[in-house]
Amino acid sequence: MTLSLSYLRPALIVVSLLTALGFIQFTLYNFDNATYNPSIPWGRLGSGAKEKRPNLLHPPPRLRTPLTIVTAASENHLCALEAFLYDIDRVYAQMGFDRKQALASSLESKQGDGVDDDDGAGSGLESKARGRSRRMRIKSLKRLEERIRNGQRYIESSADLAFLRQHTKSDRHRPNQGKGSGRKRVHSKEDGAEARIQKRQDEEEDEQEERDADDEDEDDAEDEGALDQDVELNDDDGEDEVWPRLIVYNMGMGIKLRKLRRFQALIQAGYIDELYDFDFDKHPDFWRLGTATRGQYGWKAGIQEEVSQRMLAQDQNKVQAKIDHMPASANARLGKSKVLPLDLAKNSSSGPEDLFSSSSHPQTRDAPQEQQASKQHQPQILLWLDSGDRISLPMLRWLPTSFSLRQLGVWSPQSPDTLHKWTHPGLAEYFDDSLDKFEPDETNCNGAVIAWDLNHRGVRSINYHRDQTLSGNNLFLDWIACAKDEACIAPQGSSRSNHRQDQAALTYLIKKQFNITTTPVHESQDRICFGLPDQFGMLANQDKYCKESIERDPSHIISD
């Protein structure tokens, strides 16, 4: 008996130690891999964040830079998109923006963007934003209704068809919701007779509403250019933040009735500022999602290219408006036409805004003092987020201050593992190069989170280049051109087991262009593609936790 106890005691000690070690390892694994956490401790960021990024712990008190958030989703990622929209709405609420109140205000008026002159610049900005969102929702719902009509054989009953027709009415016909009532919950059943009566009563008004929306759509460029000017004016008042714009690309919601209802409800609730259908016919065939390769994820670059072109077109409208009101001392540079030359805009050191700096023309008595002051670079940020990402307000406010975004025009956090593990050698061979020059532990960029400053000197020329060829000195253009060539973005022999398509191309081009292998970008740790997302106050790849996230959100609008 004594012998047995002498052997048993060490065994119990070993088992206890192994159990404790396993528990500790499980806890650390969950934290390091950023598993689902409904209350992310933004105040306690990733390990070493206090020493590496003190500016992230004390971000600017307000977001003062125009910022456009872009994401995309298909029918297989609708759950992730819904959770993403709720998360963005939570961040907006922390900034002081109430989408419910803005939507209710837009429903009260038939003119979406009509407002009295006495309301001031802030009210005009809100009115233009409401009008634009309203027009985008009407157009999106019209497209969805056409798809449903083409696939009627999949609709289970006439009551379901009546429900869809009723809920694809314009926003004006939805009942007004009081401040305390919250968003209207969409139920799974609807009275077919009542829907048919409502349809008859509203049919003529709907047709007129859609005609008005089509007419307003012709003036979208001018409206959005004016909106940008209002944003700039609002930025100078020292009080309000710049409201980020949220763009969602529909990659195909299929014909399942339940998912179409869900998507329509999100649109009508006002969670999306602008919605676009991705036109696969205008892009390379291998981008289509109906294959195991998921289009080689090249469509991510295509979406960002489309959004950047629209953003820069709006910026050009704003610059032209400034040219029309230039002082007489600057007229000599532009001549009688007062049109901004493309070569002058392209060769400007910090964008077309240089025309109005003190270095662009000498000080004269004709030029007001405020126009003689030097104009600083005005960033215009495009932030791509996968629908599985979750961000925080400190991260959003910090982003414009990022060293790599200010100096290089691009920012992306680090993704797990190394460049060598997730980049096929064929990608470097496409550029007559080799991966051997990179360090064994060279970090990866993160294709799920990418920020571009479209007014940066190395990025803004996308508006003037149309040949889609590799330029060798423009990261944004080269990345897009690579994404359009399957031999570049997905070289022969590559797969998801050894290559990360768009992310691999982005990582290689960043590391190559900025020569990070030999020259540090910055003396501190604030380098490009360095630091996992949680160190910046955000989480990535949370798709699998979307149901839990939706159930925990008190504002979710749909019950299954």
Coordinates of C-alpha atoms in Angstrom, one line a residue:
M1 CA 0.0 0.0 0.0
T2 CA 2.9 2.3 0.8
L3 CA 4.5 1.6 -2.5
S4 CA 1.3 2.4 -4.4
L5 CA 0.9 5.7 -2.7
S6 CA 4.5 6.7 -3.4
Y7 CA 3.8 6.2 -7.1
L8 CA 0.3 7.7 -7.1
R9 CA 1.4 11.0 -5.5
P10 CA 3.8 12.1 -8.3
A11 CA 1.3 11.0 -10.9
L12 CA -1.4 13.2 -9.4
I13 CA 1.0 16.1 -9.3
V14 CA 1.9 15.6 -13.0
V15 CA -1.8 15.3 -14.0
S16 CA -2.7 18.5 -12.1
L17 CA 0.2 20.4 -13.7
L18 CA -0.8 19.3 -17.2
T19 CA -4.5 20.2 -16.5
A20 CA -3.4 23.7 -15.4
L21 CA -1.1 24.1 -18.3
G22 CA -3.8 23.1 -20.8
F23 CA -6.3 25.6 -19.2
I24 CA -3.7 28.4 -19.5
Q25 CA -2.9 27.4 -23.1
F26 CA -6.6 27.3 -24.0
T27 CA -7.1 30.8 -22.5
L28 CA -4.1 32.3 -24.3
Y29 CA -5.2 30.6 -27.6
N30 CA -8.6 32.2 -27.5
F31 CA -7.2 35.7 -26.8
D32 CA -4.4 35.6 -29.4
N33 CA -6.7 34.3 -32.1
A34 CA -9.4 36.9 -31.3
T35 CA -12.3 34.6 -30.8
Y36 CA -15.8 36.0 -30.4
N37 CA -16.1 38.5 -27.6
P38 CA -19.3 40.5 -27.4
S39 CA -17.6 43.3 -25.4
I40 CA -14.1 43.8 -26.9
P41 CA -11.8 45.4 -24.3
W42 CA -10.7 48.4 -26.5
G43 CA -9.0 50.0 -23.6
R44 CA -6.7 47.0 -23.1
L45 CA -5.3 46.4 -26.6
G46 CA -3.0 43.6 -27.7
S47 CA 0.3 42.9 -26.0
G48 CA 2.8 45.7 -26.2
A49 CA 0.4 48.2 -27.7
K50 CA 1.1 50.8 -25.0
E51 CA 4.8 50.8 -25.9
K52 CA 4.4 50.4 -29.7
R53 CA 1.4 52.6 -30.5
P54 CA 0.8 55.3 -27.8
N55 CA -1.1 57.4 -30.4
L56 CA -3.7 54.6 -30.7
L57 CA -4.4 54.7 -27.0
H58 CA -5.0 58.5 -27.2
P59 CA -6.6 58.9 -30.7
P60 CA -7.9 62.3 -31.9
P61 CA -11.1 63.3 -30.1
R62 CA -13.0 63.5 -33.4
L63 CA -12.8 62.1 -36.9
R64 CA -12.0 65.1 -39.1
T65 CA -11.0 63.3 -42.3
P66 CA -13.5 62.2 -45.1
L67 CA -13.5 58.4 -44.9
T68 CA -15.4 55.9 -47.0
I69 CA -15.9 52.4 -45.7
V70 CA -16.4 49.7 -48.4
T71 CA -17.4 46.1 -48.0
A72 CA -19.1 43.4 -50.1
A73 CA -21.2 40.3 -49.5
S74 CA -23.0 37.5 -51.4
E75 CA -25.9 35.3 -50.2
N76 CA -23.4 33.0 -48.4
H77 CA -22.2 35.9 -46.3
L78 CA -25.5 37.7 -45.6
C79 CA -25.3 36.8 -41.9
A80 CA -21.8 38.3 -41.7
L81 CA -23.0 41.4 -43.5
E82 CA -25.9 41.9 -41.1
A83 CA -23.6 41.6 -38.1
F84 CA -21.1 44.0 -39.8
L85 CA -23.8 46.6 -40.3
Y86 CA -24.9 46.4 -36.7
D87 CA -21.3 46.9 -35.6
I88 CA -20.8 49.9 -37.8
D89 CA -24.1 51.3 -36.5
R90 CA -22.8 50.9 -33.0
V91 CA -19.7 52.9 -33.9
Y92 CA -21.8 55.6 -35.5
A93 CA -24.0 55.9 -32.4
Q94 CA -20.8 56.5 -30.3
M95 CA -20.0 59.3 -32.7
G96 CA -23.4 60.9 -32.0
F97 CA -25.2 59.9 -35.3
D98 CA -28.7 58.4 -35.0
R99 CA -29.7 56.5 -38.0
K100 CA -33.2 55.9 -36.7
Q101 CA -33.8 59.6 -36.3
A102 CA -32.3 60.3 -39.7
L103 CA -34.5 57.7 -41.4
A104 CA -37.6 58.9 -39.6
S105 CA -36.9 62.4 -40.7
S106 CA -36.5 61.3 -44.3
L107 CA -39.8 59.5 -44.2
E108 CA -41.7 62.6 -43.0
S109 CA -41.0 64.5 -46.2
K110 CA -41.7 63.5 -49.8
Q111 CA -38.8 65.7 -51.0
G112 CA -36.0 63.7 -49.3
D113 CA -33.4 66.5 -49.8
G114 CA -35.6 69.6 -49.5
V115 CA -34.7 71.9 -46.6
D116 CA -35.1 75.5 -45.6
D117 CA -32.2 77.9 -46.2
D118 CA -32.4 78.9 -42.5
D119 CA -31.3 75.5 -41.4
G120 CA -27.6 76.1 -41.9
A121 CA -24.8 74.1 -43.4
G122 CA -25.2 71.2 -41.0
S123 CA -28.9 70.6 -41.9
G124 CA -28.1 70.9 -45.6
L125 CA -25.4 68.2 -45.3
E126 CA -27.8 65.9 -43.5
S127 CA -30.5 66.5 -46.1
K128 CA -28.2 65.7 -49.0
A129 CA -27.0 62.5 -47.3
R130 CA -30.6 61.5 -46.7
G131 CA -31.6 62.2 -50.3
R132 CA -28.6 60.2 -51.7
S133 CA -29.3 57.2 -49.4
R134 CA -33.0 57.3 -50.3
R135 CA -32.3 57.2 -54.0
M136 CA -29.8 54.4 -53.6
R137 CA -32.3 52.3 -51.6
I138 CA -35.0 52.9 -54.2
K139 CA -32.8 51.8 -57.1
S140 CA -31.5 48.7 -55.1
L141 CA -35.1 47.6 -54.2
K142 CA -36.1 48.0 -57.9
R143 CA -33.3 45.7 -59.0
L144 CA -34.2 43.1 -56.3
E145 CA -37.9 43.2 -57.3
E146 CA -36.9 42.5 -60.9
R147 CA -34.9 39.5 -59.9
I148 CA -37.7 38.2 -57.8
R149 CA -40.1 38.6 -60.7
N150 CA -37.8 36.6 -63.0
G151 CA -37.7 33.8 -60.5
Q152 CA -41.4 33.5 -59.5
R153 CA -41.4 29.8 -59.9
Y154 CA -39.3 29.6 -56.7
I155 CA -41.8 31.7 -54.7
E156 CA -43.8 29.4 -52.5
S157 CA -47.2 31.2 -52.4
S158 CA -49.1 34.3 -53.6
A159 CA -49.0 35.6 -50.1
D160 CA -45.2 35.6 -50.2
L161 CA -45.2 37.4 -53.5
A162 CA -47.6 40.0 -52.1
F163 CA -45.3 40.5 -49.1
L164 CA -42.3 41.1 -51.4
R165 CA -44.2 43.6 -53.5
Q166 CA -45.4 45.5 -50.4
H167 CA -41.9 45.7 -48.9
T168 CA -40.3 46.9 -52.1
K169 CA -42.3 50.1 -52.0
S170 CA -40.3 53.3 -51.7
D171 CA -39.3 54.5 -48.2
R172 CA -42.0 57.1 -48.3
H173 CA -44.8 54.5 -47.9
R174 CA -43.3 52.9 -44.8
P175 CA -45.1 54.0 -41.6
N176 CA -43.3 56.7 -39.6
Q177 CA -41.7 55.5 -36.4
G178 CA -41.4 57.6 -33.3
K179 CA -38.2 58.1 -31.5
G180 CA -39.0 55.6 -28.9
S181 CA -40.4 52.9 -31.1
G182 CA -37.1 51.8 -32.7
R183 CA -36.9 50.1 -36.0
K184 CA -39.9 48.3 -37.4
R185 CA -39.6 44.6 -37.1
V186 CA -40.3 42.6 -40.3
H187 CA -42.5 39.6 -39.6
S188 CA -42.4 36.3 -41.5
K189 CA -46.1 36.5 -42.7
E190 CA -48.3 39.2 -44.2
D191 CA -51.9 39.5 -45.1
G192 CA -52.1 39.0 -48.8
A193 CA -55.5 40.8 -49.3
E194 CA -54.3 43.8 -47.4
A195 CA -51.1 43.9 -49.5
R196 CA -53.1 43.8 -52.7
I197 CA -55.3 46.7 -51.6
Q198 CA -52.2 48.7 -50.6
K199 CA -50.6 47.9 -53.9
R200 CA -53.5 49.2 -55.9
Q201 CA -53.7 52.4 -53.8
D202 CA -50.0 53.1 -54.1
E203 CA -49.2 52.0 -57.6
E204 CA -49.5 55.3 -59.3
E205 CA -47.5 57.1 -56.6
D206 CA -44.8 54.4 -56.8
E207 CA -44.4 55.0 -60.5
Q208 CA -44.1 58.7 -60.0
E209 CA -41.6 58.2 -57.1
E210 CA -39.4 56.0 -59.3
R211 CA -39.5 58.5 -62.1
D212 CA -38.4 61.2 -59.7
A213 CA -35.6 59.0 -58.4
D214 CA -34.3 58.4 -62.0
D215 CA -34.4 62.1 -62.7
E216 CA -32.5 62.8 -59.4
D217 CA -29.9 60.1 -60.3
E218 CA -28.8 62.2 -63.3
D219 CA -27.6 64.9 -60.9
D220 CA -25.8 62.5 -58.4
A221 CA -22.3 63.7 -59.4
E222 CA -23.1 67.4 -58.6
D223 CA -25.0 66.5 -55.4
E224 CA -22.2 64.4 -54.1
G225 CA -19.6 67.0 -55.0
A226 CA -21.7 69.6 -53.1
L227 CA -21.9 67.1 -50.3
D228 CA -18.2 66.9 -50.1
Q229 CA -17.9 70.7 -49.9
D230 CA -20.4 70.6 -47.0
V231 CA -18.4 68.0 -45.2
E232 CA -15.3 70.3 -45.5
L233 CA -17.3 73.2 -44.1
N234 CA -18.6 71.1 -41.3
D235 CA -15.0 70.0 -40.5
D236 CA -14.1 73.6 -39.7
D237 CA -16.8 74.2 -37.1
G238 CA -14.8 72.6 -34.3
E239 CA -17.9 70.8 -33.1
D240 CA -19.0 67.8 -35.2
E241 CA -17.2 64.8 -36.6
V242 CA -17.2 63.9 -40.3
W243 CA -19.7 61.1 -40.8
P244 CA -18.0 58.1 -42.6
R245 CA -19.9 56.9 -45.7
L246 CA -20.7 53.2 -45.9
I247 CA -20.8 51.5 -49.3
V248 CA -21.9 47.9 -49.8
Y249 CA -21.5 45.9 -52.9
N250 CA -24.0 43.2 -53.6
M251 CA -22.2 40.2 -55.1
G252 CA -25.4 38.2 -55.7
M253 CA -28.1 37.4 -53.1
G254 CA -29.5 34.5 -55.1
I255 CA -33.2 33.7 -55.3
K256 CA -33.9 32.3 -51.8
L257 CA -37.0 34.2 -50.5
R258 CA -35.8 34.4 -46.9
K259 CA -32.5 35.9 -47.7
L260 CA -34.0 38.4 -50.1
R261 CA -36.4 39.5 -47.4
R262 CA -33.5 39.9 -45.0
F263 CA -31.5 41.9 -47.4
Q264 CA -34.4 44.2 -48.3
A265 CA -35.1 44.8 -44.6
L266 CA -31.5 45.9 -44.0
I267 CA -31.7 48.3 -47.0
Q268 CA -35.0 49.8 -45.8
A269 CA -33.8 50.3 -42.3
G270 CA -31.2 52.7 -43.5
Y271 CA -28.0 50.8 -42.5
I272 CA -26.4 51.2 -46.0
D273 CA -25.6 54.6 -47.4
E274 CA -24.9 53.4 -50.9
L275 CA -25.6 50.0 -52.5
Y276 CA -24.2 48.8 -55.8
D277 CA -24.5 45.5 -57.7
F278 CA -21.2 44.2 -58.9
D279 CA -21.3 43.7 -62.6
F280 CA -19.3 40.6 -63.3
D281 CA -19.8 41.0 -67.1
K282 CA -17.5 44.1 -67.1
H283 CA -14.6 42.3 -65.4
P284 CA -12.4 39.2 -66.1
D285 CA -14.4 35.9 -66.3
F286 CA -12.2 34.3 -63.6
W287 CA -13.5 36.7 -61.0
R288 CA -16.9 35.0 -60.9
L289 CA -17.9 33.5 -57.6
G290 CA -19.5 30.3 -58.9
T291 CA -16.3 28.3 -58.7
A292 CA -14.2 26.8 -56.0
T293 CA -11.6 29.5 -56.3
R294 CA -14.1 32.2 -55.3
G295 CA -13.0 34.3 -58.3
Q296 CA -9.4 34.3 -57.0
Y297 CA -10.6 37.3 -54.8
G298 CA -9.6 39.6 -57.6
W299 CA -13.0 41.3 -57.4
K300 CA -11.8 43.0 -54.2
A301 CA -9.4 45.1 -56.2
G302 CA -12.1 45.7 -58.8
I303 CA -14.5 47.1 -56.2
Q304 CA -11.9 49.4 -54.7
E305 CA -11.0 50.6 -58.2
E306 CA -14.6 51.5 -58.9
V307 CA -15.1 53.3 -55.6
S308 CA -11.8 55.2 -56.0
Q309 CA -12.8 56.5 -59.4
R310 CA -16.1 57.8 -58.1
M311 CA -14.4 59.4 -55.1
L312 CA -11.8 61.1 -57.2
A313 CA -14.5 62.3 -59.7
Q314 CA -16.3 63.9 -56.8
D315 CA -13.0 65.5 -55.7
Q316 CA -12.4 66.9 -59.2
N317 CA -15.9 68.5 -59.0
K318 CA -14.9 70.1 -55.7
V319 CA -11.6 71.4 -57.1
Q320 CA -13.4 72.8 -60.2
A321 CA -15.8 74.6 -58.0
K322 CA -12.8 76.2 -56.2
I323 CA -11.3 77.1 -59.6
D324 CA -14.5 78.9 -60.6
H325 CA -14.0 81.2 -57.5
M326 CA -10.3 81.7 -57.7
P327 CA -8.7 85.2 -57.1
A328 CA -7.6 87.2 -60.1
S329 CA -4.0 86.6 -59.3
A330 CA -4.3 82.9 -60.2
N331 CA -6.2 83.3 -63.4
A332 CA -3.0 83.7 -65.4
R333 CA -2.0 80.1 -64.6
L334 CA -5.2 78.6 -66.0
G335 CA -6.1 81.1 -68.8
K336 CA -9.6 82.0 -69.8
S337 CA -10.9 78.5 -69.7
K338 CA -10.5 78.1 -65.9
V339 CA -10.2 74.3 -66.4
L340 CA -7.7 72.3 -64.3
P341 CA -5.1 70.8 -66.7
L342 CA -4.7 67.1 -66.1
D343 CA -0.9 67.3 -66.3
L344 CA -0.8 70.0 -63.7
A345 CA -3.1 68.0 -61.4
K346 CA -1.1 64.8 -62.0
N347 CA 2.3 66.4 -61.4
S348 CA 1.3 68.4 -58.4
S349 CA 3.2 67.3 -55.3
S350 CA 0.2 66.8 -53.0
G351 CA -2.8 66.9 -55.4
P352 CA -4.8 69.6 -57.2
E353 CA -5.1 71.5 -53.9
D354 CA -1.6 72.8 -54.5
L355 CA -3.1 75.3 -57.0
F356 CA -4.4 77.3 -54.0
S357 CA -1.2 77.2 -51.8
S358 CA 1.1 80.2 -51.3
S359 CA 3.8 78.4 -53.2
S360 CA 1.6 78.1 -56.3
H361 CA 1.4 81.8 -56.9
P362 CA 3.0 84.9 -55.4
Q363 CA 1.2 87.0 -52.7
T364 CA -0.6 89.9 -54.2
R365 CA -3.0 92.5 -52.9
D366 CA -5.8 90.9 -55.0
A367 CA -5.5 87.6 -53.1
P368 CA -7.2 87.4 -49.7
Q369 CA -5.0 86.5 -46.8
E370 CA -6.7 83.2 -46.1
Q371 CA -6.1 82.1 -49.7
Q372 CA -2.5 83.0 -49.5
A373 CA -2.0 80.7 -46.6
S374 CA -0.4 77.4 -47.4
K375 CA -2.9 74.6 -47.9
Q376 CA -2.0 71.3 -46.2
H377 CA -2.5 67.9 -47.8
Q378 CA -6.2 66.8 -47.5
P379 CA -6.4 63.0 -47.3
Q380 CA -9.4 61.2 -48.7
I381 CA -9.5 57.7 -47.2
L382 CA -11.0 54.5 -48.7
L383 CA -11.1 51.8 -46.1
W384 CA -11.8 48.3 -47.3
L385 CA -13.2 45.9 -44.6
D386 CA -14.3 42.3 -45.1
S387 CA -17.8 41.7 -43.8
G388 CA -16.3 39.6 -41.0
D389 CA -14.4 42.5 -39.6
R390 CA -15.3 44.4 -36.4
I391 CA -13.9 47.9 -35.8
S392 CA -13.9 50.4 -32.9
L393 CA -14.3 54.1 -32.8
P394 CA -10.7 54.7 -31.4
M395 CA -9.4 52.7 -34.5
L396 CA -11.5 54.8 -36.8
R397 CA -10.3 58.1 -35.3
W398 CA -6.7 56.9 -35.2
L399 CA -6.5 55.7 -38.8
P400 CA -5.9 59.1 -40.5
T401 CA -2.9 59.6 -38.2
S402 CA -1.3 56.3 -39.1
F403 CA 2.4 56.8 -40.2
S404 CA 2.2 54.4 -43.1
L405 CA -1.0 56.0 -44.4
R406 CA 0.4 59.5 -44.2
Q407 CA 3.8 58.7 -45.6
L408 CA 3.1 55.9 -48.0
G409 CA -0.6 56.3 -48.9
V410 CA -1.6 52.8 -47.7
W411 CA -2.1 51.0 -44.4
S412 CA -2.9 47.4 -43.6
P413 CA -2.3 45.4 -40.4
Q414 CA -0.4 42.2 -40.2
S415 CA -2.0 38.8 -40.9
P416 CA -0.9 35.5 -39.3
D417 CA 2.2 33.7 -40.5
T418 CA 4.8 35.0 -43.0
L419 CA 5.1 36.2 -46.6
H420 CA 6.9 33.0 -47.6
K421 CA 4.1 30.7 -46.3
W422 CA 1.3 32.5 -48.1
T423 CA 2.9 33.8 -51.3
H424 CA 3.6 31.4 -54.2
P425 CA 7.0 31.9 -55.8
G426 CA 5.2 32.2 -59.2
L427 CA 4.0 35.7 -58.2
A428 CA 7.5 37.0 -57.9
E429 CA 8.5 35.2 -61.1
Y430 CA 5.7 37.1 -62.9
F431 CA 7.6 40.3 -62.1
D432 CA 11.0 38.6 -63.0
D433 CA 11.8 38.6 -59.3
S434 CA 12.4 36.2 -56.5
L435 CA 11.1 35.8 -52.9
D436 CA 14.6 34.9 -51.7
K437 CA 15.5 38.5 -51.0
F438 CA 12.8 38.7 -48.3
E439 CA 13.7 37.7 -44.7
P440 CA 12.3 34.4 -43.5
D441 CA 10.0 36.1 -41.0
E442 CA 8.8 38.8 -43.3
T443 CA 5.3 39.8 -42.3
N444 CA 2.1 39.5 -44.4
C445 CA -0.3 42.3 -45.1
N446 CA -3.9 41.7 -44.4
G447 CA -6.3 41.5 -47.3
A448 CA -9.3 41.9 -45.0
V449 CA -8.3 45.4 -43.9
I450 CA -6.8 47.9 -46.4
A451 CA -6.8 51.7 -46.2
W452 CA -5.8 54.0 -49.1
D453 CA -5.3 57.7 -49.1
L454 CA -6.6 58.5 -52.6
N455 CA -5.1 62.0 -52.5
H456 CA -1.6 60.7 -51.8
R457 CA 0.8 61.4 -54.6
G458 CA 1.4 57.7 -55.2
V459 CA -2.3 56.8 -55.3
R460 CA -4.3 59.7 -56.7
S461 CA -3.1 59.2 -60.4
I462 CA -5.6 56.3 -60.7
N463 CA -8.0 59.0 -62.1
Y464 CA -5.8 59.8 -65.0
H465 CA -4.4 56.3 -66.0
R466 CA -6.7 54.1 -68.1
D467 CA -4.4 51.6 -69.7
Q468 CA -4.5 49.2 -66.8
T469 CA -0.8 48.3 -67.3
L470 CA 1.8 47.8 -64.7
S471 CA 3.5 51.2 -64.1
G472 CA 6.1 50.0 -61.6
N473 CA 5.8 53.1 -59.4
N474 CA 2.1 53.2 -58.4
L475 CA 1.2 50.6 -55.9
F476 CA -2.6 51.0 -56.3
L477 CA -2.5 50.7 -60.1
D478 CA -0.1 47.8 -60.0
W479 CA -2.2 45.8 -57.5
I480 CA -5.3 46.3 -59.7
A481 CA -3.5 45.3 -62.9
C482 CA -2.2 42.2 -61.1
A483 CA -5.7 41.3 -59.9
K484 CA -7.0 41.4 -63.5
D485 CA -4.4 38.9 -64.7
E486 CA -4.9 35.4 -63.4
A487 CA -1.3 34.5 -64.1
C488 CA -0.3 37.2 -61.6
I489 CA -2.8 37.0 -58.8
A490 CA -3.1 33.2 -59.0
P491 CA 0.0 31.7 -60.7
Q492 CA 0.0 28.1 -61.9
G493 CA 0.5 25.7 -59.0
S494 CA -0.9 28.0 -56.4
S495 CA -3.9 27.3 -54.2
R496 CA -5.4 28.3 -50.9
S497 CA -3.0 26.0 -49.2
N498 CA 0.1 28.0 -50.3
H499 CA -1.2 31.3 -51.6
R500 CA -3.5 34.1 -50.6
Q501 CA -4.3 35.7 -54.0
D502 CA -5.2 39.4 -53.5
Q503 CA -3.4 39.5 -50.1
A504 CA -0.2 37.9 -51.5
A505 CA -0.1 40.4 -54.4
L506 CA -0.6 43.3 -52.1
T507 CA 2.0 42.1 -49.7
Y508 CA 4.6 41.5 -52.4
L509 CA 4.1 44.9 -54.1
I510 CA 4.2 46.8 -50.8
K511 CA 7.4 45.1 -49.6
K512 CA 9.0 45.5 -53.1
Q513 CA 8.0 49.1 -53.7
F514 CA 8.9 50.5 -50.3
N515 CA 12.0 48.3 -50.1
I516 CA 11.1 47.2 -46.6
T517 CA 13.6 44.4 -46.7
T518 CA 16.6 46.7 -46.5
T519 CA 15.3 50.1 -45.2
P520 CA 13.0 50.4 -42.2
V521 CA 9.9 52.4 -42.9
H522 CA 10.2 54.0 -39.4
E523 CA 12.4 53.8 -36.4
S524 CA 9.5 52.8 -34.2
Q525 CA 7.3 49.8 -34.4
D526 CA 4.6 51.7 -36.4
R527 CA 5.6 50.0 -39.7
I528 CA 3.4 49.0 -42.6
C529 CA 1.9 45.5 -42.3
F530 CA 3.2 45.2 -38.7
G531 CA 0.9 44.3 -35.8
L532 CA -2.1 42.1 -35.7
P533 CA -5.6 43.7 -36.0
D534 CA -6.4 43.5 -32.3
Q535 CA -3.4 45.8 -31.6
F536 CA -5.3 48.5 -33.6
G537 CA -8.6 48.1 -31.8
M538 CA -10.3 45.8 -34.2
L539 CA -11.0 42.1 -35.0
A540 CA -10.8 40.3 -38.3
N541 CA -12.4 37.1 -39.6
Q542 CA -15.4 37.0 -37.3
D543 CA -17.7 35.6 -39.9
K544 CA -18.4 32.4 -38.0
Y545 CA -19.6 34.3 -34.9
C546 CA -22.2 36.4 -36.9
K547 CA -25.3 34.6 -35.5
E548 CA -24.1 35.1 -31.9
S549 CA -23.4 38.8 -32.7
I550 CA -26.8 39.3 -34.2
E551 CA -28.6 37.7 -31.3
R552 CA -26.8 39.8 -28.8
D553 CA -27.5 43.1 -30.7
P554 CA -30.7 44.7 -29.2
S555 CA -31.3 46.6 -32.5
H556 CA -31.6 43.6 -34.8
I557 CA -34.6 44.0 -37.0
I558 CA -35.4 40.4 -38.2
S559 CA -36.4 37.3 -36.4
D560 CA -36.0 34.0 -38.2

